[in-house]
Short mmCIF file of C-alpha atoms and ligand atoms in Angstrom, two decimals:
data_model
loop_
_atom_site.label_atom_id
_atom_site.label_comp_id
_atom_site.label_asym_id
_atom_site.label_seq_id
_atom_site.Cartn_x
_atom_site.Cartn_y
_atom_site.Cartn_z
CA MET A 1 42.60 -104.65 43.83
CA LEU A 2 39.19 -104.73 45.47
CA THR A 3 36.38 -106.58 43.66
CA VAL A 4 32.72 -105.76 44.28
CA TYR A 5 30.27 -108.56 43.48
CA SER A 6 26.66 -109.53 44.26
CA ASP A 7 24.96 -112.91 43.85
CA ASP A 8 21.87 -110.96 42.78
CA HIS A 9 23.08 -111.17 39.18
CA ARG A 10 21.68 -114.73 39.12
CA LEU A 11 18.16 -113.31 39.42
CA HIS A 12 18.46 -112.14 35.81
CA PHE A 13 18.44 -115.21 33.62
CA GLY A 14 16.85 -114.76 30.21
CA GLN A 15 15.63 -118.04 28.74
CA SER A 16 16.47 -117.54 25.10
CA GLU A 17 17.56 -115.29 22.27
CA LEU A 18 16.85 -115.49 18.58
CA VAL A 19 19.80 -116.84 16.56
CA ASP A 20 19.40 -117.91 12.94
CA GLY A 21 15.65 -117.79 13.36
CA LYS A 22 15.75 -120.19 16.30
CA LEU A 23 15.50 -119.62 20.02
CA GLN A 24 18.83 -120.51 21.63
CA PRO A 25 20.04 -120.19 25.24
CA CYS A 26 21.07 -116.61 26.03
CA PHE A 27 24.80 -115.94 25.61
CA GLU A 28 24.56 -113.48 28.50
CA MET A 29 24.18 -116.11 31.25
CA PRO A 30 24.86 -116.23 35.00
CA SER A 31 27.87 -118.54 34.71
CA ARG A 32 29.76 -115.64 33.09
CA ALA A 33 30.01 -113.74 36.36
CA ASP A 34 30.66 -116.92 38.33
CA THR A 35 33.66 -117.70 36.11
CA VAL A 36 35.13 -114.21 36.56
CA LEU A 37 34.62 -114.35 40.33
CA ALA A 38 36.29 -117.78 40.53
CA ARG A 39 39.32 -116.42 38.67
CA VAL A 40 39.50 -113.35 40.94
CA ARG A 41 39.65 -115.71 43.92
CA GLN A 42 42.05 -118.19 42.32
CA GLN A 43 44.52 -115.43 41.45
CA ASN A 44 44.17 -113.77 44.87
CA LEU A 45 43.43 -110.47 43.17
CA GLY A 46 42.27 -109.01 46.48
CA GLU A 47 39.28 -108.72 48.75
CA VAL A 48 35.78 -109.42 47.38
CA ILE A 49 32.98 -107.44 48.99
CA ALA A 50 29.19 -107.18 48.57
CA PRO A 51 27.70 -103.88 47.40
CA GLU A 52 26.33 -101.17 49.64
CA ASP A 53 23.02 -99.54 48.71
CA PHE A 54 23.31 -96.01 47.31
CA GLY A 55 19.66 -95.96 46.29
CA LEU A 56 18.14 -94.74 43.02
CA GLY A 57 19.60 -91.23 43.25
CA PRO A 58 22.84 -91.87 41.34
CA ILE A 59 20.98 -93.99 38.75
CA LEU A 60 18.52 -91.16 38.10
CA ARG A 61 21.44 -88.78 37.42
CA VAL A 62 21.91 -90.77 34.20
CA HIS A 63 18.59 -92.47 33.41
CA ASP A 64 15.15 -91.02 32.71
CA ARG A 65 12.72 -91.42 35.61
CA GLY A 66 9.96 -92.80 33.40
CA TYR A 67 12.33 -95.45 32.07
CA VAL A 68 13.50 -96.42 35.57
CA GLU A 69 9.93 -96.69 36.85
CA PHE A 70 8.93 -98.73 33.81
CA LEU A 71 11.78 -101.19 34.43
CA LYS A 72 10.91 -101.45 38.10
CA GLY A 73 7.25 -102.28 37.46
CA ALA A 74 7.35 -104.17 34.17
CA TRP A 75 7.56 -107.75 35.46
CA VAL A 76 4.77 -107.26 38.02
CA ARG A 77 2.49 -105.89 35.28
CA TRP A 78 3.44 -108.73 32.92
CA ALA A 79 2.74 -111.37 35.58
CA ALA A 80 -0.56 -109.69 36.50
CA GLU A 81 -1.58 -110.06 32.84
CA GLY A 82 -1.12 -113.81 33.31
CA HIS A 83 2.24 -114.27 31.60
CA SER A 84 5.15 -116.29 32.96
CA GLY A 85 7.66 -116.30 30.08
CA ASP A 86 10.29 -113.60 29.55
CA LEU A 87 9.08 -110.14 28.55
CA VAL A 88 10.73 -109.23 25.23
CA SER A 89 10.01 -106.32 22.91
CA THR A 90 9.28 -106.92 19.25
CA THR A 91 8.04 -103.52 17.99
CA PHE A 92 10.20 -100.40 17.81
CA PRO A 93 9.64 -96.80 16.73
CA ALA A 94 11.79 -96.72 13.58
CA ARG A 95 12.05 -93.73 11.18
CA ARG A 96 8.71 -92.10 10.32
CA LEU A 97 6.93 -93.64 13.28
CA ARG A 98 6.32 -91.28 16.22
CA ARG A 99 9.21 -92.01 18.55
CA ASP A 100 8.41 -88.91 20.60
CA GLY A 101 4.65 -89.33 20.45
CA PRO A 102 2.43 -90.44 23.34
CA ILE A 103 4.02 -93.32 25.25
CA PRO A 104 1.79 -96.38 24.72
CA THR A 105 -0.11 -97.51 27.81
CA ALA A 106 -0.07 -101.21 26.85
CA LEU A 107 2.91 -103.02 28.35
CA MET A 108 4.31 -104.26 25.01
CA GLY A 109 4.02 -100.80 23.49
CA GLU A 110 5.68 -99.11 26.42
CA LEU A 111 8.42 -101.77 26.29
CA GLY A 112 9.04 -100.98 22.62
CA HIS A 113 9.28 -97.29 23.47
CA TYR A 114 12.01 -98.03 26.04
CA SER A 115 13.96 -100.57 23.92
CA PHE A 116 16.01 -100.60 20.72
CA ASP A 117 16.16 -104.35 20.13
CA THR A 118 14.94 -107.77 21.31
CA GLU A 119 18.17 -108.54 23.18
CA ALA A 120 17.23 -107.47 26.71
CA PRO A 121 14.64 -109.90 28.13
CA ILE A 122 12.92 -108.88 31.36
CA THR A 123 12.55 -111.80 33.79
CA ALA A 124 11.10 -112.06 37.29
CA GLY A 125 14.40 -111.04 38.90
CA THR A 126 15.67 -108.56 36.33
CA TRP A 127 14.90 -105.43 38.34
CA GLN A 128 16.73 -106.68 41.44
CA ALA A 129 19.66 -107.86 39.32
CA VAL A 130 20.10 -104.62 37.38
CA TYR A 131 19.61 -102.52 40.52
CA SER A 132 22.30 -104.56 42.30
CA SER A 133 24.59 -104.41 39.26
CA ALA A 134 24.46 -100.60 39.43
CA GLN A 135 25.09 -100.73 43.21
CA VAL A 136 28.11 -102.99 42.58
CA ALA A 137 29.51 -100.26 40.29
CA LEU A 138 28.66 -97.49 42.78
CA THR A 139 30.28 -99.37 45.66
CA ALA A 140 33.50 -99.75 43.68
CA GLN A 141 33.29 -96.03 42.84
CA ASP A 142 32.79 -95.18 46.52
CA HIS A 143 35.91 -97.17 47.36
CA MET A 144 37.83 -94.87 45.02
CA ARG A 145 36.16 -91.78 46.48
CA GLN A 146 37.74 -92.93 49.74
CA GLY A 147 41.17 -92.91 48.11
CA ALA A 148 41.73 -96.24 46.35
CA LYS A 149 43.52 -95.89 43.01
CA THR A 150 41.59 -98.72 41.37
CA ALA A 151 38.69 -101.16 41.85
CA PHE A 152 36.84 -103.84 39.89
CA ALA A 153 33.04 -103.82 39.66
CA LEU A 154 32.00 -107.33 38.62
CA CYS A 155 28.75 -106.11 37.11
CA ARG A 156 26.15 -108.39 35.55
CA PRO A 157 24.01 -107.62 33.60
CA PRO A 158 26.33 -105.36 31.57
CA GLY A 159 25.41 -101.77 30.78
CA HIS A 160 27.09 -99.97 27.87
CA HIS A 161 24.24 -100.33 25.34
CA ALA A 162 21.70 -98.77 27.74
CA GLY A 163 21.00 -95.07 27.18
CA SER A 164 19.10 -92.46 29.12
CA ASP A 165 15.74 -94.05 28.34
CA PHE A 166 16.33 -97.32 26.55
CA MET A 167 17.52 -100.87 27.11
CA GLY A 168 18.99 -103.29 24.56
CA GLY A 169 21.94 -105.55 23.84
CA TYR A 170 21.75 -107.38 27.21
CA CYS A 171 21.91 -103.98 29.02
CA PHE A 172 19.46 -102.10 31.28
CA PHE A 173 21.37 -99.62 33.45
CA ASN A 174 24.56 -98.06 32.13
CA ASN A 175 26.88 -98.88 35.02
CA ALA A 176 29.91 -97.11 33.48
CA ALA A 177 27.94 -93.91 32.89
CA ILE A 178 26.47 -94.03 36.39
CA VAL A 179 29.92 -94.15 38.01
CA ALA A 180 31.34 -91.50 35.66
CA GLN A 181 28.54 -89.17 36.73
CA ALA A 182 29.16 -90.08 40.38
CA PHE A 183 32.81 -89.01 40.07
CA LEU A 184 31.65 -85.67 38.63
CA ASP A 185 29.03 -85.20 41.33
CA GLN A 186 31.74 -85.72 43.94
CA GLY A 187 33.90 -82.94 42.50
CA ALA A 188 35.81 -84.42 39.56
CA LYS A 189 36.17 -81.92 36.72
CA ARG A 190 36.71 -84.42 33.91
CA VAL A 191 36.17 -88.18 33.60
CA ALA A 192 37.24 -90.39 30.68
CA ILE A 193 35.47 -93.62 29.74
CA LEU A 194 37.43 -96.11 27.64
CA ASP A 195 35.22 -98.86 26.22
CA VAL A 196 37.25 -101.92 25.20
CA ASP A 197 34.24 -104.22 24.69
CA TYR A 198 33.93 -105.72 21.18
CA HIS A 199 30.67 -103.81 20.64
CA HIS A 200 30.26 -100.06 20.39
CA GLY A 201 29.04 -98.51 23.65
CA ASN A 202 26.16 -96.69 22.00
CA GLY A 203 24.39 -95.96 25.29
CA THR A 204 27.45 -94.40 26.87
CA GLN A 205 28.11 -92.32 23.75
CA GLU A 206 24.53 -91.05 23.72
CA LEU A 207 24.58 -90.09 27.38
CA PHE A 208 27.64 -87.82 27.10
CA TYR A 209 27.57 -86.82 23.42
CA ASP A 210 26.93 -83.12 24.03
CA ARG A 211 29.18 -82.78 27.08
CA SER A 212 32.85 -81.91 27.53
CA ASP A 213 33.12 -83.16 31.13
CA VAL A 214 33.14 -86.81 29.99
CA LEU A 215 35.42 -88.00 27.20
CA PHE A 216 34.25 -91.24 25.59
CA ALA A 217 36.56 -93.49 23.56
CA SER A 218 35.41 -96.84 22.16
CA ILE A 219 37.29 -99.54 20.21
CA HIS A 220 34.86 -101.92 18.52
CA GLY A 221 33.70 -103.88 15.51
CA ASP A 222 32.85 -101.56 12.61
CA PRO A 223 29.10 -100.85 12.83
CA LEU A 224 28.84 -101.28 9.05
CA VAL A 225 29.25 -105.00 9.72
CA GLU A 226 28.65 -105.42 13.45
CA TYR A 227 26.05 -104.94 16.16
CA PRO A 228 24.77 -102.39 17.21
CA TYR A 229 24.97 -101.28 13.53
CA PHE A 230 23.43 -97.82 13.93
CA LEU A 231 26.08 -95.96 15.94
CA GLY A 232 29.84 -96.11 16.45
CA HIS A 233 31.34 -94.61 13.27
CA ALA A 234 34.57 -92.63 13.33
CA ASP A 235 32.87 -89.40 12.23
CA GLU A 236 30.80 -89.25 15.45
CA ARG A 237 32.93 -86.71 17.33
CA GLY A 238 30.35 -85.21 19.70
CA GLU A 239 28.06 -82.22 19.34
CA GLY A 240 27.79 -78.74 20.84
CA GLU A 241 29.94 -78.49 23.97
CA GLY A 242 30.82 -82.14 23.47
CA THR A 243 32.40 -81.67 20.04
CA GLY A 244 35.80 -83.37 20.03
CA PHE A 245 35.14 -85.38 23.19
CA ASN A 246 33.89 -88.57 21.51
CA HIS A 247 36.33 -90.90 19.78
CA ASN A 248 35.27 -94.06 17.96
CA TYR A 249 37.71 -96.66 16.63
CA PRO A 250 35.68 -98.98 14.37
CA LEU A 251 37.87 -101.94 13.30
CA PRO A 252 37.31 -104.73 10.76
CA HIS A 253 36.41 -108.33 11.49
CA GLY A 254 39.56 -110.36 12.14
CA THR A 255 41.41 -107.56 13.96
CA ASP A 256 44.20 -108.98 16.16
CA TRP A 257 46.32 -107.42 18.89
CA ALA A 258 48.52 -105.53 16.38
CA GLY A 259 45.55 -103.67 14.93
CA TRP A 260 43.64 -103.41 18.18
CA SER A 261 46.56 -102.08 20.21
CA ALA A 262 47.28 -99.37 17.61
CA ALA A 263 43.76 -98.05 18.27
CA LEU A 264 44.35 -98.38 22.02
CA ASP A 265 47.55 -96.35 21.77
CA ASP A 266 45.71 -93.56 19.96
CA ALA A 267 42.82 -93.63 22.45
CA CYS A 268 45.31 -93.48 25.33
CA ARG A 269 47.00 -90.43 23.78
CA LYS A 270 43.59 -88.70 23.60
CA ILE A 271 42.84 -89.63 27.20
CA ALA A 272 46.25 -88.45 28.42
CA ALA A 273 45.79 -85.10 26.65
CA TYR A 274 42.35 -84.73 28.28
CA ALA A 275 43.95 -85.17 31.73
CA PRO A 276 40.89 -86.62 33.47
CA ASP A 277 40.55 -86.92 37.25
CA ALA A 278 39.36 -90.53 36.83
CA LEU A 279 39.22 -93.21 34.15
CA VAL A 280 36.37 -95.71 33.80
CA ILE A 281 37.01 -98.84 31.73
CA SER A 282 34.04 -100.61 30.13
CA LEU A 283 35.74 -103.99 30.37
CA GLY A 284 34.28 -106.37 27.82
CA VAL A 285 36.42 -109.34 26.85
CA ASP A 286 34.34 -110.40 23.84
CA THR A 287 37.33 -109.30 21.71
CA TYR A 288 38.70 -112.80 22.44
CA LYS A 289 39.43 -115.06 19.45
CA GLU A 290 37.04 -117.77 20.66
CA ASP A 291 34.12 -115.51 21.54
CA PRO A 292 30.98 -117.09 20.07
CA ILE A 293 29.36 -113.82 18.89
CA SER A 294 32.40 -111.69 18.00
CA GLN A 295 34.99 -111.43 15.24
CA PHE A 296 38.21 -110.05 16.76
CA LYS A 297 41.26 -112.22 17.41
CA LEU A 298 42.74 -111.19 20.75
CA ASP A 299 44.41 -113.98 22.73
CA SER A 300 44.61 -114.36 26.51
CA PRO A 301 48.14 -112.86 26.97
CA ASP A 302 47.02 -109.77 25.02
CA TYR A 303 44.78 -108.85 27.95
CA LEU A 304 47.85 -108.54 30.19
CA ARG A 305 49.30 -106.04 27.68
CA MET A 306 45.95 -104.21 27.61
CA GLY A 307 46.08 -103.76 31.38
CA GLU A 308 49.69 -102.54 31.19
CA CYS A 309 48.80 -99.92 28.56
CA ILE A 310 45.91 -98.67 30.69
CA ALA A 311 48.14 -98.52 33.77
CA ALA A 312 50.71 -96.43 31.86
CA LEU A 313 48.19 -93.57 31.90
CA GLY A 314 48.77 -93.33 35.65
CA LEU A 315 45.13 -92.48 36.35
CA PRO A 316 42.71 -93.64 39.07
CA THR A 317 40.96 -96.41 37.15
CA LEU A 318 37.62 -98.09 37.80
CA PHE A 319 36.98 -101.30 35.84
CA ILE A 320 33.36 -102.16 35.02
CA MET A 321 32.54 -105.64 33.65
CA GLU A 322 30.69 -105.61 30.32
CA GLY A 323 30.55 -108.41 27.69
CA GLY A 324 32.42 -111.65 26.99
CA TYR A 325 30.74 -114.97 26.13
CA ALA A 326 33.49 -117.59 25.82
CA VAL A 327 32.53 -118.54 29.34
CA GLU A 328 35.51 -120.78 30.17
CA ALA A 329 37.98 -118.02 29.16
CA ILE A 330 36.38 -114.79 30.34
CA GLY A 331 37.68 -115.22 33.88
CA ILE A 332 41.25 -115.54 32.64
CA ASN A 333 40.89 -112.69 30.14
CA ALA A 334 39.15 -110.17 32.42
CA VAL A 335 41.47 -110.85 35.35
CA ASN A 336 44.48 -110.69 32.99
CA VAL A 337 43.57 -107.06 32.28
CA LEU A 338 43.40 -106.35 36.01
CA GLN A 339 46.67 -108.16 36.74
CA GLY A 340 48.40 -106.50 33.81
CA TYR A 341 47.22 -103.18 35.22
CA GLU A 342 48.42 -103.96 38.73
CA GLY A 343 51.78 -105.27 37.55
CA ALA A 344 52.44 -102.05 35.64
CA ALA A 345 50.76 -99.52 37.96
C1 LIG B 1 23.16 -111.57 18.84
C2 LIG B 1 23.30 -110.07 18.68
C3 LIG B 1 23.23 -109.35 19.98
C4 LIG B 1 24.55 -108.88 20.40
C5 LIG B 1 24.46 -108.15 21.70
C6 LIG B 1 25.81 -107.69 22.11
C7 LIG B 1 25.96 -107.63 23.59
C8 LIG B 1 27.32 -107.21 23.99
N1 LIG B 1 21.81 -112.01 18.92
N2 LIG B 1 27.58 -105.91 24.06
O1 LIG B 1 28.74 -105.46 24.45
O2 LIG B 1 28.21 -107.97 24.27
ZN1 LIG B 2 30.07 -106.76 23.76
#
């Protein structure tokens, strides 16, 4: 299996996040991608290539132009105002504030407009890193356009919390959504996205909620008790044309492989019935029992089984890296999914 990877991910390195009222080092750190890359090489998964540049076009098929331009210019504006620390939003348009009112002109106000939480710090290199992360995904997708049955996009930062015009949850560009749209723009009739990250892929759900050409299935911590809290319930089935093409599997804290794989089996039945031309996997491995911010109990061998189940669908499958914060284990766990897939494909 081909892996696409760029060193540019290191340019995004948030200094801290708020945990228990204290600023702690960000869980979403550069060593995550380094660990996965080292495991890809150690296991001889296949060739590792740098991304090509497909420009902003395919990103703008998914993201709002105002949002993209804001992201591109935010750090330069922040630095010009004399700041050097990370740019982090603290004010958000909640209910009964005007979320569709005039976009504030002040940087912090505009940032709040384009964010849903404080978990996506903008640093000096964030734009280059998120642009390259999307190009990593698009390069893997292009490899499949040329006929490959599978590919691995080692994206960092991750993407599944980012929506059309908002960042949050360590995410800026929705890499999985960008490649799903690219498949459609190249002639695919239907694309399925299976999100196996511990957290609900709220951005991906939002982007395709009213569409039948992308089926979204997500297995995640129940939003009643888990981030991102405000989306991801089982009764969210899609709307309009998209009704019936969104499937959420919220699961309780403590879920192990037995409970998790039952949801996977059901999601796979839905995907098989949909008969997509391509499958995109939002590959988060924060379902691992030792993950520092998550509450599922998957163990490393379970990821081999996960890959085998995905392979049994027999679909062209593009893997996109999302979350996973037990840094020493995420290489083993992510590559186990890929090797399980290859062994069963
Ligand atoms: C901890 C809460 C933020 C959790 C963000 C989750 C990011 C992730 N301060 N999404 O898949 O892994
Ligand atoms: Zn996650």
